[in-house]
Amino acid sequence: MEVDPVRPVTGGYGGPSLTVRASAPVVWGDVKGVRSMRAFRTAAVIAAFALILAACSGGDEVLSVDDAWGRPSPTSSSNGAFYMTITGGAEDDRIVSAESPACGMVELHETTMTDGSMSMRELPGGIPVPSGETVVLEPGGMHIMCMNVQTALTEGETVAVKLTLENSGLITVQAEIRELAP
């Protein structure tokens, strides 16, 4: 391509400015740099779209409850307990209450050891479940206390336990009644 200083022609799409003779046909797709600029813009749009999708998909994480179980307890026993593993979702959450048809009353409890003496106390503020972290309700730690057992907690059966969470709402889990943790 010959350069003619009299007739300037600017490149499209922010491409290079060229000066060409009027008799020379101008085909912008063949001008060096225009193709690479189009490819760069296409790649930039695809990358931006991928970032937006990745940011939006992060909120799909939901709180999950696994391995819910409780120990056997006859109706003559006034108390029982339920245990489980809870994994936080995309945002911090908190178990604020629980209920079960097998229990006259349900409270969120924690067992602690102080000066060689084990004690249990209610957690009136609930059980925190931080985002993406795992909280284990287990014997000797936090648990769901079933008071005034209404129906025998018989090994091999399951009992519905409804958890009310601050952000995730109501979740019902089936707690398997067994002697030992999974």
PDB file of C-alpha atoms in Angstrom:
ATOM      1  CA  MET A   1       0.000   0.000   0.000  1.00  0.00           C
ATOM      2  CA  GLU A   2       1.453   3.353  -0.994  1.00  0.00           C
ATOM      3  CA  VAL A   3       1.257   6.358   1.285  1.00  0.00           C
ATOM      4  CA  ASP A   4      -0.135   9.647  -0.072  1.00  0.00           C
ATOM      5  CA  PRO A   5       0.306  12.569   2.337  1.00  0.00           C
ATOM      6  CA  VAL A   6      -2.552  14.456   0.695  1.00  0.00           C
ATOM      7  CA  ARG A   7      -5.431  12.091   1.516  1.00  0.00           C
ATOM      8  CA  PRO A   8      -5.614  10.955   5.182  1.00  0.00           C
ATOM      9  CA  VAL A   9      -8.034   8.169   6.102  1.00  0.00           C
ATOM     10  CA  THR A  10      -8.571   7.208   9.719  1.00  0.00           C
ATOM     11  CA  GLY A  11      -9.039   3.642  10.858  1.00  0.00           C
ATOM     12  CA  GLY A  12     -12.398   2.478  12.199  1.00  0.00           C
ATOM     13  CA  TYR A  13     -12.932   1.170  15.715  1.00  0.00           C
ATOM     14  CA  GLY A  14     -10.086   3.225  17.134  1.00  0.00           C
ATOM     15  CA  GLY A  15      -7.624   1.561  14.770  1.00  0.00           C
ATOM     16  CA  PRO A  16      -4.546   3.244  13.296  1.00  0.00           C
ATOM     17  CA  SER A  17      -4.764   6.302  11.110  1.00  0.00           C
ATOM     18  CA  LEU A  18      -3.466   5.701   7.598  1.00  0.00           C
ATOM     19  CA  THR A  19      -2.895   7.872   4.646  1.00  0.00           C
ATOM     20  CA  VAL A  20      -3.608   6.110   1.349  1.00  0.00           C
ATOM     21  CA  ARG A  21      -3.923   7.033  -2.280  1.00  0.00           C
ATOM     22  CA  ALA A  22      -7.462   7.444  -3.527  1.00  0.00           C
ATOM     23  CA  SER A  23      -6.917   4.838  -6.219  1.00  0.00           C
ATOM     24  CA  ALA A  24      -5.998   2.152  -3.695  1.00  0.00           C
ATOM     25  CA  PRO A  25      -8.964   0.127  -2.411  1.00  0.00           C
ATOM     26  CA  VAL A  26      -9.256   0.274   1.383  1.00  0.00           C
ATOM     27  CA  VAL A  27     -10.323  -2.963   3.063  1.00  0.00           C
ATOM     28  CA  TRP A  28     -10.349  -2.344   6.813  1.00  0.00           C
ATOM     29  CA  GLY A  29     -10.374  -5.999   7.744  1.00  0.00           C
ATOM     30  CA  ASP A  30      -6.998  -6.314   6.074  1.00  0.00           C
ATOM     31  CA  VAL A  31      -5.419  -3.357   7.837  1.00  0.00           C
ATOM     32  CA  LYS A  32      -2.899  -4.609  10.364  1.00  0.00           C
ATOM     33  CA  GLY A  33      -4.115  -3.954  13.915  1.00  0.00           C
ATOM     34  CA  VAL A  34      -7.859  -3.822  13.201  1.00  0.00           C
ATOM     35  CA  ARG A  35      -8.245  -7.594  13.407  1.00  0.00           C
ATOM     36  CA  SER A  36      -6.233  -7.800  16.585  1.00  0.00           C
ATOM     37  CA  MET A  37      -8.271  -4.933  18.107  1.00  0.00           C
ATOM     38  CA  ARG A  38     -11.519  -6.740  17.295  1.00  0.00           C
ATOM     39  CA  ALA A  39     -10.149  -9.944  18.802  1.00  0.00           C
ATOM     40  CA  PHE A  40      -9.065  -8.046  21.923  1.00  0.00           C
ATOM     41  CA  ARG A  41     -12.503  -6.468  22.345  1.00  0.00           C
ATOM     42  CA  THR A  42     -14.236  -9.800  21.872  1.00  0.00           C
ATOM     43  CA  ALA A  43     -11.966 -11.409  24.467  1.00  0.00           C
ATOM     44  CA  ALA A  44     -12.576  -8.508  26.879  1.00  0.00           C
ATOM     45  CA  VAL A  45     -16.371  -8.846  26.537  1.00  0.00           C
ATOM     46  CA  ILE A  46     -16.186 -12.605  27.126  1.00  0.00           C
ATOM     47  CA  ALA A  47     -13.937 -12.126  30.175  1.00  0.00           C
ATOM     48  CA  ALA A  48     -16.265  -9.487  31.650  1.00  0.00           C
ATOM     49  CA  PHE A  49     -19.270 -11.767  31.119  1.00  0.00           C
ATOM     50  CA  ALA A  50     -17.435 -14.664  32.807  1.00  0.00           C
ATOM     51  CA  LEU A  51     -16.601 -12.474  35.823  1.00  0.00           C
ATOM     52  CA  ILE A  52     -20.227 -11.383  36.151  1.00  0.00           C
ATOM     53  CA  LEU A  53     -21.401 -14.996  36.036  1.00  0.00           C
ATOM     54  CA  ALA A  54     -18.829 -16.030  38.629  1.00  0.00           C
ATOM     55  CA  ALA A  55     -19.884 -13.224  40.959  1.00  0.00           C
ATOM     56  CA  CYS A  56     -23.556 -14.099  40.623  1.00  0.00           C
ATOM     57  CA  SER A  57     -23.062 -17.824  41.146  1.00  0.00           C
ATOM     58  CA  GLY A  58     -21.369 -17.270  44.527  1.00  0.00           C
ATOM     59  CA  GLY A  59     -24.767 -16.614  46.106  1.00  0.00           C
ATOM     60  CA  ASP A  60     -26.013 -20.097  45.220  1.00  0.00           C
ATOM     61  CA  GLU A  61     -24.396 -21.628  48.294  1.00  0.00           C
ATOM     62  CA  VAL A  62     -27.058 -22.702  50.760  1.00  0.00           C
ATOM     63  CA  LEU A  63     -26.874 -23.863  54.337  1.00  0.00           C
ATOM     64  CA  SER A  64     -26.870 -27.661  54.660  1.00  0.00           C
ATOM     65  CA  VAL A  65     -27.562 -30.051  57.526  1.00  0.00           C
ATOM     66  CA  ASP A  66     -26.064 -33.549  57.548  1.00  0.00           C
ATOM     67  CA  ASP A  67     -25.874 -36.572  59.839  1.00  0.00           C
ATOM     68  CA  ALA A  68     -28.773 -35.607  62.124  1.00  0.00           C
ATOM     69  CA  TRP A  69     -29.171 -38.160  64.895  1.00  0.00           C
ATOM     70  CA  GLY A  70     -30.310 -38.662  68.473  1.00  0.00           C
ATOM     71  CA  ARG A  71     -29.780 -41.272  71.166  1.00  0.00           C
ATOM     72  CA  PRO A  72     -32.559 -43.713  72.125  1.00  0.00           C
ATOM     73  CA  SER A  73     -34.683 -42.553  75.035  1.00  0.00           C
ATOM     74  CA  PRO A  74     -37.796 -44.203  76.493  1.00  0.00           C
ATOM     75  CA  THR A  75     -40.884 -42.109  77.185  1.00  0.00           C
ATOM     76  CA  SER A  76     -40.187 -42.598  80.878  1.00  0.00           C
ATOM     77  CA  SER A  77     -37.020 -40.547  80.382  1.00  0.00           C
ATOM     78  CA  SER A  78     -37.814 -36.879  80.489  1.00  0.00           C
ATOM     79  CA  ASN A  79     -34.989 -35.695  78.200  1.00  0.00           C
ATOM     80  CA  GLY A  80     -33.178 -36.497  74.988  1.00  0.00           C
ATOM     81  CA  ALA A  81     -30.902 -34.668  72.561  1.00  0.00           C
ATOM     82  CA  PHE A  82     -30.318 -34.279  68.829  1.00  0.00           C
ATOM     83  CA  TYR A  83     -26.973 -33.764  67.115  1.00  0.00           C
ATOM     84  CA  MET A  84     -25.973 -32.861  63.556  1.00  0.00           C
ATOM     85  CA  THR A  85     -23.407 -31.211  61.308  1.00  0.00           C
ATOM     86  CA  ILE A  86     -24.387 -27.841  59.817  1.00  0.00           C
ATOM     87  CA  THR A  87     -22.450 -26.144  57.016  1.00  0.00           C
ATOM     88  CA  GLY A  88     -23.047 -22.432  56.497  1.00  0.00           C
ATOM     89  CA  GLY A  89     -24.194 -21.042  53.171  1.00  0.00           C
ATOM     90  CA  ALA A  90     -23.344 -17.802  51.370  1.00  0.00           C
ATOM     91  CA  GLU A  91     -24.153 -15.621  54.387  1.00  0.00           C
ATOM     92  CA  ASP A  92     -23.783 -15.897  58.144  1.00  0.00           C
ATOM     93  CA  ASP A  93     -26.783 -17.491  59.803  1.00  0.00           C
ATOM     94  CA  ARG A  94     -28.008 -18.558  63.245  1.00  0.00           C
ATOM     95  CA  ILE A  95     -30.271 -21.328  64.545  1.00  0.00           C
ATOM     96  CA  VAL A  96     -32.718 -19.348  66.656  1.00  0.00           C
ATOM     97  CA  SER A  97     -35.034 -22.199  67.698  1.00  0.00           C
ATOM     98  CA  ALA A  98     -35.977 -25.823  67.094  1.00  0.00           C
ATOM     99  CA  GLU A  99     -39.017 -28.026  67.594  1.00  0.00           C
ATOM    100  CA  SER A 100     -39.998 -31.664  67.257  1.00  0.00           C
ATOM    101  CA  PRO A 101     -43.263 -33.569  67.739  1.00  0.00           C
ATOM    102  CA  ALA A 102     -41.264 -36.014  69.901  1.00  0.00           C
ATOM    103  CA  CYS A 103     -40.555 -33.286  72.460  1.00  0.00           C
ATOM    104  CA  GLY A 104     -42.762 -31.278  74.788  1.00  0.00           C
ATOM    105  CA  MET A 105     -40.194 -28.464  74.686  1.00  0.00           C
ATOM    106  CA  VAL A 106     -36.960 -27.922  72.741  1.00  0.00           C
ATOM    107  CA  GLU A 107     -34.026 -25.676  73.639  1.00  0.00           C
ATOM    108  CA  LEU A 108     -30.630 -24.991  72.112  1.00  0.00           C
ATOM    109  CA  HIS A 109     -27.975 -26.046  74.644  1.00  0.00           C
ATOM    110  CA  GLU A 110     -24.257 -26.237  75.209  1.00  0.00           C
ATOM    111  CA  THR A 111     -22.436 -28.587  77.559  1.00  0.00           C
ATOM    112  CA  THR A 112     -19.274 -27.180  79.142  1.00  0.00           C
ATOM    113  CA  MET A 113     -16.626 -28.436  81.547  1.00  0.00           C
ATOM    114  CA  THR A 114     -15.681 -26.056  84.361  1.00  0.00           C
ATOM    115  CA  ASP A 115     -13.245 -27.038  87.130  1.00  0.00           C
ATOM    116  CA  GLY A 116     -13.824 -30.725  86.411  1.00  0.00           C
ATOM    117  CA  SER A 117     -17.592 -30.343  86.580  1.00  0.00           C
ATOM    118  CA  MET A 118     -19.787 -30.739  83.512  1.00  0.00           C
ATOM    119  CA  SER A 119     -22.726 -28.362  83.176  1.00  0.00           C
ATOM    120  CA  MET A 120     -25.321 -27.609  80.567  1.00  0.00           C
ATOM    121  CA  ARG A 121     -26.806 -24.223  79.725  1.00  0.00           C
ATOM    122  CA  GLU A 122     -29.322 -22.841  77.263  1.00  0.00           C
ATOM    123  CA  LEU A 123     -28.022 -20.702  74.405  1.00  0.00           C
ATOM    124  CA  PRO A 124     -30.642 -17.919  74.348  1.00  0.00           C
ATOM    125  CA  GLY A 125     -28.828 -16.159  71.482  1.00  0.00           C
ATOM    126  CA  GLY A 126     -29.027 -19.294  69.357  1.00  0.00           C
ATOM    127  CA  ILE A 127     -26.282 -21.222  67.609  1.00  0.00           C
ATOM    128  CA  PRO A 128     -24.230 -19.179  65.114  1.00  0.00           C
ATOM    129  CA  VAL A 129     -23.512 -20.752  61.716  1.00  0.00           C
ATOM    130  CA  PRO A 130     -20.830 -18.652  59.967  1.00  0.00           C
ATOM    131  CA  SER A 131     -20.796 -18.488  56.180  1.00  0.00           C
ATOM    132  CA  GLY A 132     -18.983 -21.453  54.636  1.00  0.00           C
ATOM    133  CA  GLU A 133     -17.993 -22.914  58.010  1.00  0.00           C
ATOM    134  CA  THR A 134     -19.056 -26.183  59.610  1.00  0.00           C
ATOM    135  CA  VAL A 135     -20.672 -26.269  63.052  1.00  0.00           C
ATOM    136  CA  VAL A 136     -20.935 -29.652  64.752  1.00  0.00           C
ATOM    137  CA  LEU A 137     -23.656 -30.307  67.328  1.00  0.00           C
ATOM    138  CA  GLU A 138     -22.303 -33.251  69.336  1.00  0.00           C
ATOM    139  CA  PRO A 139     -22.414 -34.941  72.726  1.00  0.00           C
ATOM    140  CA  GLY A 140     -20.413 -32.876  75.207  1.00  0.00           C
ATOM    141  CA  GLY A 141     -20.872 -29.707  73.129  1.00  0.00           C
ATOM    142  CA  MET A 142     -23.701 -27.798  71.491  1.00  0.00           C
ATOM    143  CA  HIS A 143     -26.893 -29.778  70.905  1.00  0.00           C
ATOM    144  CA  ILE A 144     -30.657 -29.555  70.546  1.00  0.00           C
ATOM    145  CA  MET A 145     -32.197 -30.517  73.893  1.00  0.00           C
ATOM    146  CA  CYS A 146     -35.470 -32.442  73.763  1.00  0.00           C
ATOM    147  CA  MET A 147     -37.296 -32.013  77.077  1.00  0.00           C
ATOM    148  CA  ASN A 148     -40.413 -33.809  78.207  1.00  0.00           C
ATOM    149  CA  VAL A 149     -40.091 -36.607  75.630  1.00  0.00           C
ATOM    150  CA  GLN A 150     -43.559 -37.221  74.132  1.00  0.00           C
ATOM    151  CA  THR A 151     -42.843 -40.406  72.164  1.00  0.00           C
ATOM    152  CA  ALA A 152     -40.097 -42.954  72.759  1.00  0.00           C
ATOM    153  CA  LEU A 153     -36.938 -42.255  70.777  1.00  0.00           C
ATOM    154  CA  THR A 154     -36.452 -45.816  69.528  1.00  0.00           C
ATOM    155  CA  GLU A 155     -33.249 -46.984  67.854  1.00  0.00           C
ATOM    156  CA  GLY A 156     -33.631 -47.358  64.077  1.00  0.00           C
ATOM    157  CA  GLU A 157     -36.498 -44.866  63.783  1.00  0.00           C
ATOM    158  CA  THR A 158     -36.302 -41.275  62.590  1.00  0.00           C
ATOM    159  CA  VAL A 159     -37.688 -38.152  64.235  1.00  0.00           C
ATOM    160  CA  ALA A 160     -38.491 -34.871  62.482  1.00  0.00           C
ATOM    161  CA  VAL A 161     -36.629 -31.862  63.881  1.00  0.00           C
ATOM    162  CA  LYS A 162     -37.534 -28.392  62.586  1.00  0.00           C
ATOM    163  CA  LEU A 163     -34.807 -25.770  62.765  1.00  0.00           C
ATOM    164  CA  THR A 164     -35.662 -22.081  62.481  1.00  0.00           C
ATOM    165  CA  LEU A 165     -32.752 -20.061  61.127  1.00  0.00           C
ATOM    166  CA  GLU A 166     -32.379 -16.303  61.147  1.00  0.00           C
ATOM    167  CA  ASN A 167     -31.692 -16.031  57.380  1.00  0.00           C
ATOM    168  CA  SER A 168     -32.401 -19.446  55.849  1.00  0.00           C
ATOM    169  CA  GLY A 169     -35.854 -19.827  57.409  1.00  0.00           C
ATOM    170  CA  LEU A 170     -37.329 -23.181  58.373  1.00  0.00           C
ATOM    171  CA  ILE A 171     -35.449 -26.411  57.655  1.00  0.00           C
ATOM    172  CA  THR A 172     -36.826 -29.822  58.649  1.00  0.00           C
ATOM    173  CA  VAL A 173     -34.356 -32.668  59.092  1.00  0.00           C
ATOM    174  CA  GLN A 174     -34.905 -36.327  59.922  1.00  0.00           C
ATOM    175  CA  ALA A 175     -32.806 -37.385  62.905  1.00  0.00           C
ATOM    176  CA  GLU A 176     -31.954 -41.073  62.986  1.00  0.00           C
ATOM    177  CA  ILE A 177     -32.164 -42.569  66.476  1.00  0.00           C
ATOM    178  CA  ARG A 178     -29.034 -44.642  67.250  1.00  0.00           C
ATOM    179  CA  GLU A 179     -26.619 -45.399  70.074  1.00  0.00           C
ATOM    180  CA  LEU A 180     -23.483 -43.803  68.642  1.00  0.00           C
ATOM    181  CA  ALA A 181     -22.527 -40.895  66.402  1.00  0.00           C
ATOM    182  CA  PRO A 182     -22.127 -41.629  62.675  1.00  0.00           C
TER     183      PRO A 182
END
